[in-house]
mmCIF file of C-alpha atoms in Angstrom:
data_model
loop_
_atom_site.group_PDB
_atom_site.id
_atom_site.type_symbol
_atom_site.label_atom_id
_atom_site.label_comp_id
_atom_site.label_asym_id
_atom_site.label_seq_id
_atom_site.Cartn_x
_atom_site.Cartn_y
_atom_site.Cartn_z
ATOM 1 C CA MET A 1 101.052 87.164 98.940
ATOM 2 C CA ASP A 2 99.359 86.160 95.777
ATOM 3 C CA PHE A 3 96.948 83.346 95.097
ATOM 4 C CA VAL A 4 95.982 81.511 92.075
ATOM 5 C CA THR A 5 93.099 78.890 91.250
ATOM 6 C CA VAL A 6 94.185 76.196 90.025
ATOM 7 C CA LYS A 7 90.347 74.096 89.339
ATOM 8 C CA VAL A 8 86.744 75.394 88.932
ATOM 9 C CA PHE A 9 84.151 73.492 90.059
ATOM 10 C CA ASP A 10 80.020 73.386 89.522
ATOM 11 C CA ASN A 11 79.443 70.954 92.567
ATOM 12 C CA PRO A 12 80.597 71.655 95.993
ATOM 13 C CA VAL A 13 81.190 67.813 96.494
ATOM 14 C CA GLU A 14 83.819 67.065 93.985
ATOM 15 C CA ALA A 15 85.145 70.878 94.689
ATOM 16 C CA HIS A 16 85.538 69.538 98.528
ATOM 17 C CA LEU A 17 86.975 66.331 97.544
ATOM 18 C CA LEU A 18 89.919 67.670 96.095
ATOM 19 C CA LYS A 19 90.246 70.451 98.346
ATOM 20 C CA THR A 20 90.442 67.461 101.432
ATOM 21 C CA LYS A 21 93.129 65.588 99.015
ATOM 22 C CA LEU A 22 95.152 68.753 98.561
ATOM 23 C CA GLU A 23 94.946 69.649 102.557
ATOM 24 C CA SER A 24 96.363 66.379 103.303
ATOM 25 C CA GLU A 25 99.177 66.406 100.553
ATOM 26 C CA GLY A 26 100.171 69.825 103.108
ATOM 27 C CA ILE A 27 98.932 72.403 100.603
ATOM 28 C CA PRO A 28 96.688 75.166 102.127
ATOM 29 C CA CYS A 29 93.404 75.809 99.994
ATOM 30 C CA PHE A 30 90.182 77.852 100.021
ATOM 31 C CA LEU A 31 86.587 77.829 98.012
ATOM 32 C CA GLN A 32 86.232 81.111 96.530
ATOM 33 C CA ASP A 33 81.856 81.519 95.556
ATOM 34 C CA GLU A 34 80.898 78.240 97.146
ATOM 35 C CA HIS A 35 78.342 79.447 99.428
ATOM 36 C CA ILE A 36 76.234 81.396 96.438
ATOM 37 C CA VAL A 37 76.638 78.285 93.946
ATOM 38 C CA SER A 38 74.982 75.809 96.848
ATOM 39 C CA LEU A 39 72.155 78.391 97.253
ATOM 40 C CA ASN A 40 71.151 79.043 94.128
ATOM 41 C CA PRO A 41 72.606 76.442 91.346
ATOM 42 C CA LEU A 42 72.220 79.156 88.114
ATOM 43 C CA TYR A 43 74.175 81.617 89.818
ATOM 44 C CA ASN A 44 77.118 79.082 88.983
ATOM 45 C CA TYR A 45 77.315 80.574 85.551
ATOM 46 C CA ALA A 46 77.353 84.342 86.895
ATOM 47 C CA VAL A 47 80.179 83.704 89.278
ATOM 48 C CA GLY A 48 82.335 81.132 87.180
ATOM 49 C CA GLY A 49 81.818 78.362 89.230
ATOM 50 C CA ILE A 50 83.286 77.307 92.516
ATOM 51 C CA LYS A 51 87.182 78.042 92.853
ATOM 52 C CA LEU A 52 89.528 76.286 94.486
ATOM 53 C CA VAL A 53 92.185 78.794 95.465
ATOM 54 C CA ILE A 54 95.970 78.119 96.630
ATOM 55 C CA HIS A 55 99.114 80.356 97.254
ATOM 56 C CA ALA A 56 100.567 80.862 94.142
ATOM 57 C CA SER A 57 103.959 79.441 95.276
ATOM 58 C CA ASP A 58 102.482 75.857 96.116
ATOM 59 C CA ALA A 59 100.857 76.119 92.312
ATOM 60 C CA GLU A 60 103.611 73.126 90.624
ATOM 61 C CA ALA A 61 102.708 71.125 93.603
ATOM 62 C CA ALA A 62 98.980 70.919 93.090
ATOM 63 C CA SER A 63 99.303 70.741 89.490
ATOM 64 C CA SER A 64 101.221 67.593 89.616
ATOM 65 C CA ILE A 65 98.444 66.424 92.160
ATOM 66 C CA ILE A 66 95.864 67.347 90.080
ATOM 67 C CA LYS A 67 97.378 65.886 86.910
ATOM 68 C CA GLU A 68 97.560 62.577 89.044
ATOM 69 C CA ILE A 69 94.255 62.394 90.150
ATOM 70 C CA ASP A 70 93.013 62.959 86.337
ATOM 71 C CA ASN A 71 95.421 60.685 84.460
ATOM 72 C CA ARG A 72 93.674 57.587 87.199
ATOM 73 C CA PRO A 73 91.372 55.532 85.142
ATOM 74 C CA LEU A 74 87.867 55.110 85.794
ATOM 75 C CA LEU A 75 86.400 52.105 87.641
ATOM 76 C CA THR A 76 83.216 50.342 87.682
ATOM 77 C CA GLU A 77 82.344 49.071 91.433
ATOM 78 C CA ASP A 78 84.434 45.398 91.464
ATOM 79 C CA ASN A 79 87.294 47.402 89.962
ATOM 80 C CA ARG A 80 87.228 46.851 86.373
ATOM 81 C CA GLN A 81 88.672 49.734 83.898
ATOM 82 C CA LEU A 82 85.926 51.292 82.111
ATOM 83 C CA VAL A 83 86.149 50.892 78.686
ATOM 84 C CA CYS A 84 83.581 52.823 75.886
ATOM 85 C CA PRO A 85 81.281 49.770 74.440
ATOM 86 C CA GLN A 86 81.644 51.648 71.240
ATOM 87 C CA CYS A 87 85.107 51.747 70.427
ATOM 88 C CA GLY A 88 86.752 50.397 73.313
ATOM 89 C CA SER A 89 88.534 53.540 74.265
ATOM 90 C CA VAL A 90 89.775 54.360 78.141
ATOM 91 C CA GLU A 91 89.915 58.076 77.647
ATOM 92 C CA LEU A 92 86.590 58.836 78.632
ATOM 93 C CA TYR A 93 85.070 62.553 80.481
ATOM 94 C CA ALA A 94 83.454 61.162 84.121
ATOM 95 C CA ASN A 95 80.229 63.268 84.564
ATOM 96 C CA TYR A 96 79.537 64.695 81.124
ATOM 97 C CA LYS A 97 76.387 66.742 81.603
ATOM 98 C CA SER A 98 74.430 65.392 78.638
ATOM 99 C CA MET A 99 70.756 66.418 77.277
ATOM 100 C CA LYS A 100 70.001 63.750 73.987
ATOM 101 C CA GLY A 101 67.308 62.306 73.726
ATOM 102 C CA ALA A 102 63.680 63.077 74.020
ATOM 103 C CA LYS A 103 63.315 64.625 77.627
ATOM 104 C CA GLY A 104 67.064 66.907 76.564
ATOM 105 C CA PHE A 105 65.168 68.269 73.562
ATOM 106 C CA LEU A 106 62.246 69.413 75.537
ATOM 107 C CA SER A 107 64.136 71.052 77.991
ATOM 108 C CA ALA A 108 66.351 73.131 75.798
ATOM 109 C CA ILE A 109 63.198 74.320 74.462
ATOM 110 C CA LEU A 110 60.998 74.875 77.637
ATOM 111 C CA SER A 111 64.439 76.912 79.165
ATOM 112 C CA PHE A 112 64.410 78.961 76.124
ATOM 113 C CA LEU A 113 61.169 79.882 76.151
ATOM 114 C CA MET A 114 61.191 80.632 79.550
ATOM 115 C CA GLY A 115 64.688 82.381 79.382
ATOM 116 C CA VAL A 116 66.048 79.986 82.504
ATOM 117 C CA PHE A 117 68.924 77.815 81.995
ATOM 118 C CA PRO A 118 68.844 73.783 81.062
ATOM 119 C CA ILE A 119 66.488 72.176 83.871
ATOM 120 C CA TYR A 120 67.202 68.697 82.233
ATOM 121 C CA TYR A 121 69.876 67.363 81.882
ATOM 122 C CA ARG A 122 71.276 63.509 83.397
ATOM 123 C CA ASN A 123 75.131 62.703 83.913
ATOM 124 C CA VAL A 124 76.974 60.316 81.697
ATOM 125 C CA TYR A 125 80.230 59.342 80.399
ATOM 126 C CA LYS A 126 81.523 60.228 76.954
ATOM 127 C CA CYS A 127 84.156 58.766 75.042
ATOM 128 C CA LYS A 128 86.791 61.106 74.257
ATOM 129 C CA ALA A 129 87.862 59.188 70.973
ATOM 130 C CA CYS A 130 84.362 58.320 69.478
ATOM 131 C CA GLU A 131 82.628 61.244 71.292
ATOM 132 C CA ASN A 132 79.908 57.940 72.428
ATOM 133 C CA GLU A 133 77.992 58.858 76.146
ATOM 134 C CA PHE A 134 76.979 56.057 77.785
ATOM 135 C CA LYS A 135 75.651 55.060 81.504
ATOM 136 C CA ALA A 136 78.478 52.664 83.303
ATOM 137 C CA ASP A 137 76.847 49.296 84.296
ATOM 138 C CA MET A 138 77.817 48.078 87.351
#
């Protein structure tokens, strides 16, 4: 049997959410390298992340489901579509890992000096049009 990797994650929660969705649609799948990344997140870069693997024959169906999920609009808690406060665009990256600001700068320097991966980042939304980073006001 031929297997293909359909998506790579750095977060086991997101990986399990998509795995559950594909299995509910009748597509058997499994996660590769999940446990090594869960035990030590710094190994995420070494092993290439958590890989969602399926049979090659299910690749087309899985791709359409993933595209459908990725193209859904981002919503706030009160079901309003999330828009960029700077330009009004709805094309956004969710859970973007940002190191902007003084804490991010100090973290980058400290990480470089200690020879480790960055120890500080914050999850934000990032606009694909103007590259503005912002936290959603829920």
